[in-house]
Amino acid sequence: MAQQTKKNSTYDGYIALASALLLLILNLILVSGKMPAYYSGILGFMGINIILAVSLNLINGIAGQFSLGHAGFMAIGAYVSALISIYLQWPFIVALLCGGLAAAFIGILIGLPTLRLKGDYLAIATLGLGEIIRVVILNLDITKGARGLTGIPRTTTIFWVEAIAIITVIVTINLMRSTHGRALLSIREDEIAAEAMGINTTYYKVFAFATGAFFAGIAGGLFAHIMGYIAPKNFDFMRSIEILVIVVLGGLGSITGSIVATIVLTVLPEALRGFAQYRMVLYSAMLIMMMLFRPQGLLGTRELKVSDVFKFFSGGGERDD
Amino acid sequence: MTENQNILEANSLTMSFGGLTAVANLSFCLRKGELVGLIGPNGAGKTTVFNMLTGVYAPTEGSILLNQGDKKQAISGLPPYKITQKGIARTFQNIRLFNKLSVLDNVRIAFHFSRSYSMFHSFFLTPLFWREEKKITADATELLALLRLEERKNDLAKNLSYGEMRRLEIARALATHPQILLLDEPAAGMNPQETEELSELINLIREKFSLTILLIEHDMSLVMKLCEKIMVLDYGMMIASGTPEEICHSKRVIEAYLGEEV
């Protein structure tokens, strides 16, 4: 068995190497300026969606706390960092971090009372939370209400998005492999048993919530500084649903699943532009088909491994989830 | 700590749910190294006693004292995870494994607080992280070997047989390094041969980890054979306690189980 694990990790070394090479080539094209703005724009949103999906997966898939308010945390990060950039002119990275920390702070504040709830009840409570954040932003003077915030410096480059997306993924994967990640998984599986194993479940649930909110806040900051303009409607309930769809489609609990699903769901609507008015119909139909034939998501709870891909193609290697 | 010293004292525990009193004025002591059985008809309040001892319920009245070294401390009302960290572990009547995780991970989770490292180490994969993880895996594998589950360590917990699930629950409880182990119907659903193996196993872990064990069980042959002392609950009250011999001949116990003579 040890042999097998060793083999798998070498394969995973290859997958990391392959992704790194792919990124390098992409970056070279980007630097040379030969990439049309349309494509680099899509890549930017893809990166932001990866950060959002992976951070929501930490809350929903790994810790098993069904949250529907992710757009709210994104909004906090977007507005806090945008306001800092506009009024205080602090460096971009500081503004981003402040946005993330503000979102995490609200996450802790809201998480402590609401994480006592379970399942459907928690989903409704977090849905309410997301809406409250949006309505507050809509009515504050400093956020300029429904008119939205203009004149945000467009400092986000594709490289910022790329770097932060990579950091998010690495941090989450490292966390999952550790005793802290196992504590989160055990809470998803059986909270009473987790507590009986000496795990402070309240602490870990709030931790997952705050970490997820932090990265969502950072993603919001990136979004604000890529658009140059943000309005409350960017962060409505549908935005939360969009992220949730990515996570569910990729497989709850699978980080690589979230990444693959983000790529598919960002590229798909663009690729379907040729179908004009039927675009969203086809998109929805594909989602329905996916859920019918693979309800556990693209990757289930597993992670994408090169060894699995080999096994799949050599036949008879497919495992059940 | 000398032998025969009380490791746990429960003083007039009462647990009411609204108008229903599940356990009333229950007092008992566990001596270090003892193997005590808790029996009684269905609904007598046995699992409620376990839930009070492990912090799932805070007793309505009464106190629970845990002796550690020379000092006594009250543990009633503490949250379950703190009580586990103080050395009381349990298994569940309706098995509660982490179903979609591997057998090995089920046990590794239980090392969470005894072999922990800070978040910092898990984010940056420091040498301490690798060292501790290696130790956790080695310790968990050793425990699985002791409970004859080593070959199944990479299977998902939900794919185990019933007897294996019960053993995994025990392995997981042992991984928290308990002084007191509470077993809630460990032989439920087992055939006679499995029950026989289980009683050997209980004796083995008791010796090896010098445990004090409190056992809820319906299988009388197992209780009579294993336990040195038996407590009988009926309608939330202790109606008898003593050696298996004494319990067998107690009129009140026979009445509780079989009804009064007509």
CSV table of C-alpha atoms in Angstrom, one decimal, chain A residues 1 170-171 174-175 177-180 182-183 185-201 203-204 207 211 301 321, chain B residues 79-81 84-85 90 92 96-101 105 108-110 112-113 116-119 122-123 125 129-130 133 136 154 158 172 176:
chain,number,residue,atom,x,y,z
A,1,MET,CA,0.0,0.0,0.0
A,170,ILE,CA,-2.7,25.6,-1.7
A,171,VAL,CA,-3.8,26.9,1.7
A,174,ASN,CA,-2.7,21.9,3.0
A,175,LEU,CA,-5.4,22.6,5.5
A,177,ARG,CA,-4.4,17.2,4.8
A,178,SER,CA,-3.9,18.3,8.4
A,179,THR,CA,-5.5,17.4,11.7
A,180,HIS,CA,-7.5,20.6,11.4
A,182,ARG,CA,-9.9,16.2,9.5
A,183,ALA,CA,-11.6,17.9,12.3
A,185,LEU,CA,-14.5,16.7,7.8
A,186,SER,CA,-15.6,14.9,11.0
A,187,ILE,CA,-18.0,17.7,11.8
A,188,ARG,CA,-19.5,17.2,8.3
A,189,GLU,CA,-19.8,13.5,8.9
A,190,ASP,CA,-21.2,13.5,12.4
A,191,GLU,CA,-21.1,16.4,14.7
A,192,ILE,CA,-22.0,14.5,17.9
A,193,ALA,CA,-19.3,12.0,17.3
A,194,ALA,CA,-16.8,14.7,16.4
A,195,GLU,CA,-17.5,16.4,19.7
A,196,ALA,CA,-17.1,13.0,21.5
A,197,MET,CA,-13.6,12.7,19.9
A,198,GLY,CA,-12.5,15.9,21.7
A,199,ILE,CA,-13.1,18.3,18.8
A,200,ASN,CA,-14.3,21.8,19.7
A,201,THR,CA,-16.9,21.8,17.0
A,203,TYR,CA,-14.5,26.7,17.1
A,204,TYR,CA,-13.9,24.7,13.9
A,207,PHE,CA,-13.1,28.9,11.7
A,211,THR,CA,-11.7,31.5,6.5
A,301,THR,CA,-15.6,14.0,-2.8
A,321,ASP,CA,-17.8,7.3,-4.5
B,79,PRO,CA,-19.1,20.5,26.9
B,80,PRO,CA,-18.5,17.0,25.5
B,81,TYR,CA,-15.2,17.8,23.9
B,84,THR,CA,-13.2,13.8,26.3
B,85,GLN,CA,-10.0,15.7,26.7
B,90,ARG,CA,-17.5,6.6,24.8
B,92,PHE,CA,-22.5,5.0,20.7
B,96,ARG,CA,-21.8,7.0,14.8
B,97,LEU,CA,-18.8,6.6,12.6
B,98,PHE,CA,-17.5,9.1,10.1
B,99,ASN,CA,-19.0,7.1,7.3
B,100,LYS,CA,-17.5,8.7,4.2
B,101,LEU,CA,-14.0,8.8,5.6
B,105,ASP,CA,-9.0,8.6,9.1
B,108,ARG,CA,-6.7,9.7,13.1
B,109,ILE,CA,-9.4,12.2,13.9
B,110,ALA,CA,-9.5,11.0,17.5
B,112,HIS,CA,-6.8,15.5,17.2
B,113,PHE,CA,-6.2,17.0,20.6
B,116,SER,CA,-2.0,18.6,17.8
B,117,TYR,CA,0.0,21.3,16.0
B,118,SER,CA,-1.2,24.8,15.3
B,119,MET,CA,-2.8,26.0,12.0
B,122,SER,CA,-0.6,22.9,8.5
B,123,PHE,CA,-0.7,26.0,6.2
B,125,LEU,CA,3.7,22.1,5.9
B,129,PHE,CA,3.6,18.9,10.5
B,130,TRP,CA,5.2,15.9,8.7
B,133,GLU,CA,1.3,13.4,11.0
B,136,ILE,CA,-0.5,10.0,14.2
B,154,ASN,CA,-8.2,2.2,3.6
B,158,LYS,CA,-19.6,2.7,5.9
B,172,ARG,CA,-11.6,5.5,17.9
B,176,THR,CA,-8.4,9.8,22.7
